[in-house]
Amino acid sequence: MPKRFFVKSYGCQMNVYDSARMGDLLRSGGHVETSDPAKADIVILNTCHIRERATEKIFSELGRVREIKSERAAQGHKTQIVVAGCVAQAEGAEIVARQAAVDIVVGPQAYHQLPALLERGNSLPTVALDLAAADKFAQLPLPERADIRARGVCAFVTVQEGCDKFCAFCVVPYTRGTEISRPVSAVFSEIENLVASGVREVTLIGQNVNAYHGVGPDGRTWTLGRLLSRVAKVTGVKRLRYTTSHPLDMDDELIEAHRDVPALMPYLHLPVQSGSDRILARMNRRHDVKAYLRIIDKIRKSRPDIALSSDFIVGFPGETDENFEATLALVREVGFASSFSFKYSARPGTPSAQATDQIDDQVKSERLAILQELLEEQRQAFNQATVGRELDVLFEKPGRHPGQIVGKSPYLQAVHVERRVATIGDLCPVLITSAGPNSLAGRLVEGKAAA
Ligand code: 5AD
Ligand code: SF4
């Protein structure tokens, strides 16, 4: 019998992608999506385990979902609660021990089994946590045209999953498993299907995307640089991006793609985490500050207008004031267009959670505030510097005001254009006239095509 399902995604872009694929899978079985959990026969929370706060959020949300389940039960309706994603993988049956209303716990590599798990409808909870036992992607249906259109002109495509780097703070190698790369042909079929339904910008995603090493149709292993240069040739692909990358995997082919592939946007998210060699070593990042700066230098030589972004962790165990100052110095030296920064969160099972020199929360908060102020200053300066420039904008949706249309610059900045002279999916040159705190405004440069 067709059921109504509700999916909520937490955390990273890969979870957004996985949630969409779970939706595609359930729709292909005749089920219908609802945006109201109170009306759903199936409630799926696709969870994130990266920091403690993310995990705690899930348990409070589960408390609310449990209430919905009992209200619906009183009206004679059955509700199945599914916990998917990284908390599922990390905590498994513990989730059911903490919240007995949960029916199914399914890990990020096992969600292709979802229809079968739901069908079983046991009164006992089911836990499915196989890590890459089967190729889940091969068992997922491609999304339908109408669903792709509803998601807009920009799409994510997972090309790589998992991580073998084992940074001392990070749960990802445990929740997502070892590195795997999808075969080139699978990536192409998915992208061709998306583009045929109106997608114009594709972001290739992976926990460690630049470690991509998928099997090509020639039987050889393709790097991310090669993959990007070939995907750029797919008719209809106007823009390409990729995220997230590790500095050690920034090979020359990828750096040269930034010079040679016009569809590849001049924007690179390259997390450094800390500007102190001592902390980088303790984090097991396997590179020092000098090596990071060398890579940045090479990328800038290859693509001089590239904008950079990074992730930072403050208050890693043992971080001294001096070590933190080194992070600020690195930020000043590089200059970032936009960044994410976090207080270190000790995660169960990770090596650095055992360190005896944990940093006081008050100190972490102070450092985070200082770092965020500097990063915000740089972000604003970067946005201001685009005023007066002509930037290509890919239009994505109508703006808040009547007639307004909103898109993104090559540097991921939101750009508003007042007069609705462009259509969604168009890539047009826009003269940037002003920069607000979170977006730019501009006007279309008439009679000129995008570069
Ligand atoms: N504590 C704080 N931040 C973390 N990140 C990963 N693990 C932790 C942790 N234990 C951050 C890193 C990573 C981003 C996705 O999340 O900066 O790049
Ligand atoms: Fe975590 Fe990224 Fe390091 Fe992998 S590379 S362990 S995802 S921080």
Tab-separated table of C-alpha atoms and ligand atoms in Angstrom:
chain	number	residue	atom	x	y	z
A	1	MET	CA	0.000	0.000	0.000
A	2	PRO	CA	1.374	3.475	-0.824
A	3	LYS	CA	2.507	5.332	2.256
A	4	ARG	CA	3.419	8.924	3.015
A	5	PHE	CA	7.024	9.550	4.007
A	6	PHE	CA	8.875	12.485	5.532
A	7	VAL	CA	12.686	12.887	5.318
A	8	LYS	CA	14.749	15.362	7.302
A	9	SER	CA	18.420	15.819	6.587
A	10	TYR	CA	21.099	16.971	9.026
A	11	GLY	CA	24.767	17.764	8.466
A	12	CYS	CA	26.704	17.752	5.238
A	13	GLN	CA	25.845	17.869	1.547
A	14	MET	CA	26.281	14.147	1.231
A	15	ASN	CA	23.391	13.678	3.628
A	16	VAL	CA	21.296	16.027	1.475
A	17	TYR	CA	22.190	13.852	-1.515
A	18	ASP	CA	21.449	10.596	0.360
A	19	SER	CA	18.103	11.957	1.564
A	20	ALA	CA	17.150	12.747	-2.025
A	21	ARG	CA	18.155	9.236	-3.108
A	22	MET	CA	16.117	7.672	-0.286
A	23	GLY	CA	13.184	9.772	-1.482
A	24	ASP	CA	13.708	8.569	-5.084
A	25	LEU	CA	13.803	4.988	-3.838
A	26	LEU	CA	10.572	5.247	-1.852
A	27	ARG	CA	8.784	7.108	-4.662
A	28	SER	CA	9.782	4.373	-7.090
A	29	GLY	CA	7.941	1.980	-4.750
A	30	GLY	CA	4.788	4.103	-5.039
A	31	HIS	CA	5.147	6.051	-1.786
A	32	VAL	CA	4.507	9.800	-1.621
A	33	GLU	CA	6.607	12.477	0.107
A	34	THR	CA	5.064	14.866	2.634
A	35	SER	CA	6.625	17.913	4.274
A	36	ASP	CA	4.536	17.371	7.419
A	37	PRO	CA	5.882	14.714	9.826
A	38	ALA	CA	2.492	14.562	11.575
A	39	LYS	CA	0.982	13.158	8.367
A	40	ALA	CA	3.774	10.684	7.643
A	41	ASP	CA	3.529	6.906	7.908
A	42	ILE	CA	7.315	6.786	7.629
A	43	VAL	CA	9.564	9.392	9.311
A	44	ILE	CA	13.234	9.306	8.311
A	45	LEU	CA	15.899	11.328	10.104
A	46	ASN	CA	19.119	11.321	8.115
A	47	THR	CA	21.608	12.140	10.831
A	48	CYS	CA	25.047	13.665	11.413
A	49	HIS	CA	27.611	12.550	14.014
A	50	ILE	CA	30.439	14.991	13.310
A	51	ARG	CA	30.130	16.993	16.549
A	52	GLU	CA	28.385	16.277	19.846
A	53	ARG	CA	25.804	18.975	19.298
A	54	ALA	CA	24.726	17.462	15.979
A	55	THR	CA	24.114	14.097	17.653
A	56	GLU	CA	22.223	15.565	20.601
A	57	LYS	CA	19.929	17.389	18.198
A	58	ILE	CA	18.835	14.032	16.792
A	59	PHE	CA	17.795	12.680	20.164
A	60	SER	CA	15.685	15.737	20.963
A	61	GLU	CA	14.085	15.503	17.510
A	62	LEU	CA	13.379	11.813	18.139
A	63	GLY	CA	11.545	12.800	21.320
A	64	ARG	CA	9.229	15.003	19.235
A	65	VAL	CA	8.740	12.315	16.601
A	66	ARG	CA	7.869	9.787	19.313
A	67	GLU	CA	5.034	12.064	20.450
A	68	ILE	CA	3.714	12.277	16.900
A	69	LYS	CA	3.889	8.496	16.698
A	70	SER	CA	1.796	8.023	19.832
A	71	GLU	CA	-0.749	10.689	18.789
A	72	ARG	CA	-1.126	8.947	15.431
A	73	ALA	CA	-1.367	5.558	17.148
A	74	ALA	CA	-4.269	6.911	19.221
A	75	GLN	CA	-6.013	7.705	15.917
A	76	GLY	CA	-5.300	4.192	14.616
A	77	HIS	CA	-2.369	5.093	12.316
A	78	LYS	CA	0.917	3.263	12.302
A	79	THR	CA	4.177	5.261	12.059
A	80	GLN	CA	7.585	3.783	11.318
A	81	ILE	CA	10.533	5.816	12.598
A	82	VAL	CA	13.806	5.412	10.714
A	83	VAL	CA	17.179	6.712	11.891
A	84	ALA	CA	19.561	6.811	8.925
A	85	GLY	CA	23.007	8.359	8.390
A	86	CYS	CA	26.088	8.676	10.550
A	87	VAL	CA	24.503	8.533	14.026
A	88	ALA	CA	22.857	5.291	12.911
A	89	GLN	CA	26.221	3.882	11.876
A	90	ALA	CA	28.052	5.058	14.988
A	91	GLU	CA	25.494	4.197	17.640
A	92	GLY	CA	23.535	1.311	16.092
A	93	ALA	CA	21.289	-0.477	18.573
A	94	GLU	CA	22.201	2.108	21.244
A	95	ILE	CA	19.730	4.420	19.524
A	96	VAL	CA	16.875	2.045	20.213
A	97	ALA	CA	18.063	1.684	23.794
A	98	ARG	CA	17.826	5.471	24.190
A	99	GLN	CA	14.627	5.921	22.193
A	100	ALA	CA	12.439	2.832	22.053
A	101	ALA	CA	10.024	4.363	19.504
A	102	VAL	CA	12.652	3.902	16.753
A	103	ASP	CA	11.790	1.055	14.343
A	104	ILE	CA	14.696	0.983	11.916
A	105	VAL	CA	18.355	2.016	12.186
A	106	VAL	CA	20.029	2.081	8.787
A	107	GLY	CA	23.612	3.145	8.037
A	108	PRO	CA	24.788	5.327	5.129
A	109	GLN	CA	25.949	2.315	3.092
A	110	ALA	CA	22.819	0.251	3.659
A	111	TYR	CA	19.920	2.545	2.782
A	112	HIS	CA	19.229	0.794	-0.519
A	113	GLN	CA	17.696	-1.905	1.735
A	114	LEU	CA	15.148	0.567	3.075
A	115	PRO	CA	12.079	-0.721	1.129
A	116	ALA	CA	12.745	-4.283	2.315
A	117	LEU	CA	13.320	-3.144	5.903
A	118	LEU	CA	10.082	-1.138	5.904
A	119	GLU	CA	8.198	-4.013	4.327
A	120	ARG	CA	9.242	-6.392	7.079
A	121	GLY	CA	7.365	-4.179	9.524
A	122	ASN	CA	8.587	-6.174	12.531
A	123	SER	CA	7.473	-5.211	15.981
A	124	LEU	CA	11.141	-5.551	16.938
A	125	PRO	CA	13.518	-2.798	15.802
A	126	THR	CA	15.796	-3.616	12.855
A	127	VAL	CA	19.401	-2.492	12.581
A	128	ALA	CA	21.172	-2.540	9.168
A	129	LEU	CA	24.734	-1.295	9.260
A	130	ASP	CA	26.703	-3.142	6.555
A	131	LEU	CA	29.575	-0.987	5.361
A	132	ALA	CA	29.921	-1.124	1.564
A	133	ALA	CA	28.985	-4.819	1.410
A	134	ALA	CA	27.169	-4.231	-1.868
A	135	ASP	CA	27.279	-1.354	-4.320
A	136	LYS	CA	24.301	0.578	-3.009
A	137	PHE	CA	24.386	3.023	-5.932
A	138	ALA	CA	23.833	0.246	-8.462
A	139	GLN	CA	20.635	-0.629	-6.618
A	140	LEU	CA	19.173	2.875	-6.449
A	141	PRO	CA	16.805	4.140	-9.145
A	142	LEU	CA	17.747	7.277	-11.086
A	143	PRO	CA	15.555	10.207	-10.056
A	144	GLU	CA	12.501	11.101	-12.146
A	145	ARG	CA	12.418	14.233	-14.290
A	146	ALA	CA	9.791	15.995	-12.137
A	147	ASP	CA	11.766	15.355	-8.940
A	148	ILE	CA	14.981	16.678	-10.479
A	149	ARG	CA	13.164	19.807	-11.652
A	150	ALA	CA	11.704	20.344	-8.190
A	151	ARG	CA	15.237	20.327	-6.720
A	152	GLY	CA	16.476	23.078	-9.021
A	153	VAL	CA	19.260	23.717	-11.509
A	154	CYS	CA	22.153	22.869	-9.165
A	155	ALA	CA	22.707	19.270	-8.138
A	156	PHE	CA	25.109	17.208	-6.065
A	157	VAL	CA	26.473	13.918	-7.322
A	158	THR	CA	28.357	11.591	-4.986
A	159	VAL	CA	31.467	10.285	-6.732
A	160	GLN	CA	33.445	9.153	-3.696
A	161	GLU	CA	32.545	8.066	-0.203
A	162	GLY	CA	34.396	7.306	2.984
A	163	CYS	CA	37.817	8.289	4.193
A	164	ASP	CA	41.157	6.581	4.860
A	165	LYS	CA	42.914	9.604	6.310
A	166	PHE	CA	42.002	9.111	9.984
A	167	CYS	CA	42.410	12.633	11.295
A	168	ALA	CA	42.617	12.215	15.057
A	169	PHE	CA	39.423	14.196	15.723
A	170	CYS	CA	37.149	12.810	13.046
A	171	VAL	CA	34.414	10.171	13.093
A	172	VAL	CA	34.031	9.984	9.322
A	173	PRO	CA	36.327	6.994	8.691
A	174	TYR	CA	34.216	5.054	11.222
A	175	THR	CA	30.760	6.216	10.103
A	176	ARG	CA	31.264	6.258	6.334
A	177	GLY	CA	33.852	3.522	6.099
A	178	THR	CA	36.832	3.138	3.857
A	179	GLU	CA	37.310	5.189	0.686
A	180	ILE	CA	35.364	4.019	-2.340
A	181	SER	CA	35.052	5.716	-5.741
A	182	ARG	CA	32.119	5.200	-8.082
A	183	PRO	CA	32.976	4.014	-11.594
A	184	VAL	CA	33.214	6.769	-14.211
A	185	SER	CA	30.327	5.320	-16.269
A	186	ALA	CA	27.960	5.443	-13.256
A	187	VAL	CA	28.899	9.073	-12.622
A	188	PHE	CA	28.257	9.930	-16.277
A	189	SER	CA	24.828	8.234	-16.419
A	190	GLU	CA	23.739	10.097	-13.333
A	191	ILE	CA	24.951	13.460	-14.643
A	192	GLU	CA	23.439	12.927	-18.103
A	193	ASN	CA	20.111	12.096	-16.484
A	194	LEU	CA	20.256	15.265	-14.356
A	195	VAL	CA	21.225	17.514	-17.251
A	196	ALA	CA	18.433	16.108	-19.443
A	197	SER	CA	16.015	17.401	-16.801
A	198	GLY	CA	17.429	20.919	-16.584
A	199	VAL	CA	20.358	20.720	-14.140
A	200	ARG	CA	23.083	23.199	-15.166
A	201	GLU	CA	25.544	23.107	-12.272
A	202	VAL	CA	26.952	19.871	-10.885
A	203	THR	CA	28.943	19.586	-7.659
A	204	LEU	CA	30.862	16.335	-7.375
A	205	ILE	CA	30.879	15.375	-3.722
A	206	GLY	CA	32.831	13.020	-1.520
A	207	GLN	CA	34.181	13.047	2.051
A	208	ASN	CA	37.575	13.155	0.423
A	209	VAL	CA	36.568	13.887	-3.135
A	210	ASN	CA	40.005	14.670	-4.522
A	211	ALA	CA	41.157	11.173	-3.549
A	212	TYR	CA	38.772	9.980	-6.289
A	213	HIS	CA	40.161	7.001	-8.184
A	214	GLY	CA	37.253	5.482	-10.106
A	215	VAL	CA	37.539	2.895	-12.832
A	216	GLY	CA	37.218	4.491	-16.260
A	217	PRO	CA	35.664	2.962	-19.384
A	218	ASP	CA	39.250	2.385	-20.578
A	219	GLY	CA	39.839	0.107	-17.568
A	220	ARG	CA	42.310	2.614	-16.099
A	221	THR	CA	41.936	4.519	-12.847
A	222	TRP	CA	40.729	8.083	-13.332
A	223	THR	CA	41.697	10.927	-11.044
A	224	LEU	CA	39.311	13.715	-10.104
A	225	GLY	CA	41.123	16.105	-12.469
A	226	ARG	CA	40.500	13.797	-15.399
A	227	LEU	CA	36.892	13.170	-14.358
A	228	LEU	CA	36.196	16.916	-14.136
A	229	SER	CA	37.682	17.655	-17.531
A	230	ARG	CA	35.531	14.948	-19.154
A	231	VAL	CA	32.323	15.816	-17.285
A	232	ALA	CA	32.797	19.418	-18.462
A	233	LYS	CA	32.250	18.137	-22.016
A	234	VAL	CA	28.764	16.770	-21.281
A	235	THR	CA	26.378	18.981	-23.238
A	236	GLY	CA	24.313	21.126	-20.893
A	237	VAL	CA	26.802	21.161	-18.008
A	238	LYS	CA	27.530	24.854	-17.556
A	239	ARG	CA	29.301	24.746	-14.217
A	240	LEU	CA	31.280	22.267	-12.170
A	241	ARG	CA	32.399	22.258	-8.563
A	242	TYR	CA	33.755	19.645	-6.154
A	243	THR	CA	33.943	19.296	-2.402
A	244	THR	CA	35.455	18.374	0.125
A	245	SER	CA	39.164	17.998	-0.472
A	246	HIS	CA	42.218	17.062	1.563
A	247	PRO	CA	45.440	19.039	0.893
A	248	LEU	CA	47.482	15.845	0.402
A	249	ASP	CA	45.332	14.841	-2.566
A	250	MET	CA	45.614	18.116	-4.517
A	251	ASP	CA	47.550	16.563	-7.403
A	252	ASP	CA	48.878	18.416	-10.452
A	253	GLU	CA	46.136	17.114	-12.756
A	254	LEU	CA	43.481	18.654	-10.511
A	255	ILE	CA	45.373	21.925	-10.133
A	256	GLU	CA	45.793	22.106	-13.928
A	257	ALA	CA	42.068	21.446	-14.408
A	258	HIS	CA	41.496	24.779	-12.645
A	259	ARG	CA	43.507	26.393	-15.452
A	260	ASP	CA	42.218	24.349	-18.381
A	261	VAL	CA	38.537	23.637	-17.703
A	262	PRO	CA	36.442	26.796	-18.041
A	263	ALA	CA	33.330	25.147	-16.535
A	264	LEU	CA	35.259	24.395	-13.342
A	265	MET	CA	34.448	27.288	-11.022
A	266	PRO	CA	37.298	29.294	-9.495
A	267	TYR	CA	36.387	28.301	-5.956
A	268	LEU	CA	38.125	25.767	-3.770
A	269	HIS	CA	37.149	24.471	-0.350
A	270	LEU	CA	40.404	23.140	1.080
A	271	PRO	CA	40.206	22.574	4.848
A	272	VAL	CA	43.418	23.210	6.787
A	273	GLN	CA	41.927	22.926	10.329
A	274	SER	CA	44.861	24.664	12.070
A	275	GLY	CA	47.772	26.960	11.312
A	276	SER	CA	50.101	25.338	13.842
A	277	ASP	CA	52.496	22.575	12.772
A	278	ARG	CA	52.381	21.107	16.255
A	279	ILE	CA	48.584	20.837	16.211
A	280	LEU	CA	48.498	19.626	12.593
A	281	ALA	CA	50.837	16.788	13.613
A	282	ARG	CA	48.676	15.909	16.610
A	283	MET	CA	45.616	16.003	14.347
A	284	ASN	CA	47.358	13.486	12.070
A	285	ARG	CA	46.737	15.749	9.082
A	286	ARG	CA	50.025	14.558	7.534
A	287	HIS	CA	51.084	17.936	6.180
A	288	ASP	CA	52.473	21.114	7.707
A	289	VAL	CA	51.656	24.777	7.174
A	290	LYS	CA	54.389	25.199	4.582
A	291	ALA	CA	52.969	22.366	2.478
A	292	TYR	CA	49.484	23.908	2.620
A	293	LEU	CA	50.822	27.303	1.556
A	294	ARG	CA	52.761	25.686	-1.272
A	295	ILE	CA	49.561	24.121	-2.607
A	296	ILE	CA	47.695	27.417	-2.344
A	297	ASP	CA	50.502	29.076	-4.241
A	298	LYS	CA	50.356	26.494	-7.025
A	299	ILE	CA	46.577	26.795	-7.339
A	300	ARG	CA	46.792	30.577	-7.510
A	301	LYS	CA	49.395	30.333	-10.237
A	302	SER	CA	47.126	27.968	-12.146
A	303	ARG	CA	43.940	30.026	-11.608
A	304	PRO	CA	44.791	33.531	-10.341
A	305	ASP	CA	41.189	34.517	-9.552
A	306	ILE	CA	40.478	31.443	-7.408
A	307	ALA	CA	38.572	32.054	-4.167
A	308	LEU	CA	39.470	29.876	-1.204
A	309	SER	CA	37.555	28.539	1.721
A	310	SER	CA	38.498	26.301	4.630
A	311	ASP	CA	37.358	24.550	7.799
A	312	PHE	CA	39.016	25.328	11.140
A	313	ILE	CA	38.917	23.660	14.535
A	314	VAL	CA	39.813	25.685	17.638
A	315	GLY	CA	40.623	24.217	21.033
A	316	PHE	CA	41.997	20.909	19.805
A	317	PRO	CA	43.623	19.103	22.798
A	318	GLY	CA	46.873	20.778	23.787
A	319	GLU	CA	46.314	23.908	21.658
A	320	THR	CA	48.212	26.792	23.283
A	321	ASP	CA	47.581	30.507	22.796
A	322	GLU	CA	50.606	30.521	20.554
A	323	ASN	CA	49.256	27.649	18.439
A	324	PHE	CA	45.957	29.478	18.074
A	325	GLU	CA	47.799	32.668	17.072
A	326	ALA	CA	49.454	30.608	14.326
A	327	THR	CA	45.989	29.787	12.960
A	328	LEU	CA	45.132	33.495	12.861
A	329	ALA	CA	48.443	34.183	11.111
A	330	LEU	CA	47.681	31.566	8.458
A	331	VAL	CA	44.224	33.052	7.873
A	332	ARG	CA	45.801	36.501	7.430
A	333	GLU	CA	48.397	35.128	5.061
A	334	VAL	CA	45.991	33.208	2.800
A	335	GLY	CA	42.847	35.373	2.854
A	336	PHE	CA	39.653	33.316	2.628
A	337	ALA	CA	36.444	34.168	0.787
A	338	SER	CA	34.369	32.180	3.248
A	339	SER	CA	35.027	29.525	5.907
A	340	PHE	CA	33.545	27.262	8.546
A	341	SER	CA	34.984	27.161	12.041
A	342	PHE	CA	34.167	24.967	15.011
A	343	LYS	CA	35.039	24.348	18.614
A	344	TYR	CA	36.745	20.991	18.987
A	345	SER	CA	34.267	18.339	20.059
A	346	ALA	CA	35.585	15.087	21.562
A	347	ARG	CA	33.958	12.244	19.635
A	348	PRO	CA	33.688	8.744	21.036
A	349	GLY	CA	36.118	6.285	19.483
A	350	THR	CA	38.451	8.910	17.980
A	351	PRO	CA	42.097	9.076	19.198
A	352	SER	CA	42.041	12.713	20.296
A	353	ALA	CA	39.011	12.155	22.535
A	354	GLN	CA	41.385	10.224	24.823
A	355	ALA	CA	43.892	13.077	25.137
A	356	THR	CA	44.354	14.247	28.707
A	357	ASP	CA	45.013	17.892	27.794
A	358	GLN	CA	41.509	18.846	26.653
A	359	ILE	CA	40.883	22.596	26.412
A	360	ASP	CA	38.459	24.439	28.635
A	361	ASP	CA	35.159	25.267	26.906
A	362	GLN	CA	35.454	28.942	27.872
A	363	VAL	CA	38.838	29.163	26.110
A	364	LYS	CA	37.409	27.420	23.035
A	365	SER	CA	34.542	29.917	22.903
A	366	GLU	CA	36.909	32.875	23.156
A	367	ARG	CA	39.160	31.551	20.408
A	368	LEU	CA	36.206	30.758	18.174
A	369	ALA	CA	34.847	34.291	18.534
A	370	ILE	CA	38.237	35.815	17.624
A	371	LEU	CA	38.704	33.531	14.629
A	372	GLN	CA	35.167	34.055	13.372
A	373	GLU	CA	35.566	37.822	13.577
A	374	LEU	CA	38.651	37.650	11.373
A	375	LEU	CA	37.053	35.233	8.893
A	376	GLU	CA	33.930	37.400	8.703
A	377	GLU	CA	36.071	40.486	8.018
A	378	GLN	CA	37.738	38.627	5.153
A	379	ARG	CA	34.394	37.427	3.789
A	380	GLN	CA	32.997	40.957	3.771
A	381	ALA	CA	36.149	42.321	2.154
A	382	PHE	CA	35.942	39.635	-0.509
A	383	ASN	CA	32.286	40.474	-1.220
A	384	GLN	CA	33.032	44.216	-1.333
A	385	ALA	CA	35.843	43.614	-3.803
A	386	THR	CA	33.362	42.175	-6.307
A	387	VAL	CA	31.428	45.481	-6.510
A	388	GLY	CA	32.010	47.022	-9.934
A	389	ARG	CA	33.018	43.689	-11.468
A	390	GLU	CA	31.088	41.738	-14.054
A	391	LEU	CA	30.404	38.203	-12.816
A	392	ASP	CA	28.579	35.374	-14.526
A	393	VAL	CA	25.505	34.437	-12.533
A	394	LEU	CA	23.600	31.165	-12.818
A	395	PHE	CA	19.995	31.960	-11.958
A	396	GLU	CA	18.386	29.510	-9.542
A	397	LYS	CA	15.113	30.867	-8.168
A	398	PRO	CA	12.786	33.850	-7.870
A	399	GLY	CA	13.832	36.403	-5.228
A	400	ARG	CA	11.828	37.530	-2.216
A	401	HIS	CA	10.574	40.712	-3.909
A	402	PRO	CA	8.283	40.575	-6.938
A	403	GLY	CA	10.252	40.542	-10.183
A	404	GLN	CA	13.525	39.725	-8.437
A	405	ILE	CA	15.607	36.726	-9.475
A	406	VAL	CA	18.476	35.146	-7.511
A	407	GLY	CA	21.486	33.178	-8.616
A	408	LYS	CA	25.078	32.420	-7.687
A	409	SER	CA	28.346	33.968	-8.743
A	410	PRO	CA	31.317	31.724	-9.611
A	411	TYR	CA	32.418	32.282	-5.992
A	412	LEU	CA	29.192	30.895	-4.493
A	413	GLN	CA	27.892	34.340	-3.536
A	414	ALA	CA	24.125	34.858	-3.793
A	415	VAL	CA	23.360	37.594	-6.352
A	416	HIS	CA	20.000	39.392	-6.657
A	417	VAL	CA	18.933	41.025	-9.876
A	418	GLU	CA	15.925	43.314	-9.718
A	419	ARG	CA	14.366	43.134	-13.120
A	420	ARG	CA	13.279	39.660	-14.095
A	421	VAL	CA	14.977	39.686	-17.462
A	422	ALA	CA	16.585	36.318	-17.066
A	423	THR	CA	15.114	32.848	-16.662
A	424	ILE	CA	15.986	30.189	-14.127
A	425	GLY	CA	18.814	28.067	-15.527
A	426	ASP	CA	20.298	30.995	-17.513
A	427	LEU	CA	23.945	31.899	-17.058
A	428	CYS	CA	24.312	35.652	-17.635
A	429	PRO	CA	26.893	38.367	-17.000
A	430	VAL	CA	25.851	40.670	-14.165
A	431	LEU	CA	27.440	43.951	-13.123
A	432	ILE	CA	27.684	43.862	-9.321
A	433	THR	CA	26.397	47.159	-7.936
A	434	SER	CA	26.448	46.566	-4.172
A	435	ALA	CA	27.401	44.039	-1.505
A	436	GLY	CA	25.217	43.374	1.536
A	437	PRO	CA	26.206	41.195	4.505
A	438	ASN	CA	24.949	37.978	2.893
A	439	SER	CA	24.388	38.676	-0.763
A	440	LEU	CA	25.281	40.876	-3.706
A	441	ALA	CA	23.010	42.947	-5.896
A	442	GLY	CA	23.562	43.647	-9.553
A	443	ARG	CA	22.106	44.313	-12.954
A	444	LEU	CA	22.182	42.252	-16.062
A	445	VAL	CA	24.714	43.264	-18.697
A	446	GLU	CA	22.427	43.384	-21.731
A	447	GLY	CA	23.408	42.045	-25.107
A	448	LYS	CA	26.319	39.990	-23.855
A	449	ALA	CA	26.598	36.243	-23.332
A	450	ALA	CA	28.295	34.695	-20.324
A	451	ALA	CA	32.013	34.015	-20.788
B	1	5AD	N1	35.155	18.671	16.420
B	1	5AD	C1	34.985	19.843	15.784
B	1	5AD	N2	34.957	19.951	14.448
B	1	5AD	C2	35.095	18.825	13.721
B	1	5AD	N3	35.122	18.616	12.399
B	1	5AD	C3	35.285	17.303	12.169
B	1	5AD	N4	35.363	16.638	13.337
B	1	5AD	C4	35.271	17.569	14.317
B	1	5AD	C5	35.304	17.517	15.734
B	1	5AD	N5	35.471	16.361	16.377
B	1	5AD	C6	35.053	19.699	11.416
B	1	5AD	C7	36.316	19.755	10.554
B	1	5AD	C8	35.853	19.195	9.251
B	1	5AD	C9	34.416	19.644	9.223
B	1	5AD	C10	33.544	18.907	8.278
B	1	5AD	O1	33.973	19.465	10.543
B	1	5AD	O2	36.701	21.112	10.438
B	1	5AD	O3	36.589	19.686	8.142
B	2	SF4	FE1	37.596	13.737	8.620
B	2	SF4	FE2	38.090	15.060	6.404
B	2	SF4	FE3	40.046	14.053	7.862
B	2	SF4	FE4	38.492	12.457	6.503
B	2	SF4	S1	39.857	13.983	5.676
B	2	SF4	S2	39.173	12.158	8.588
B	2	SF4	S3	36.584	13.523	6.671
B	2	SF4	S4	38.616	15.682	8.422
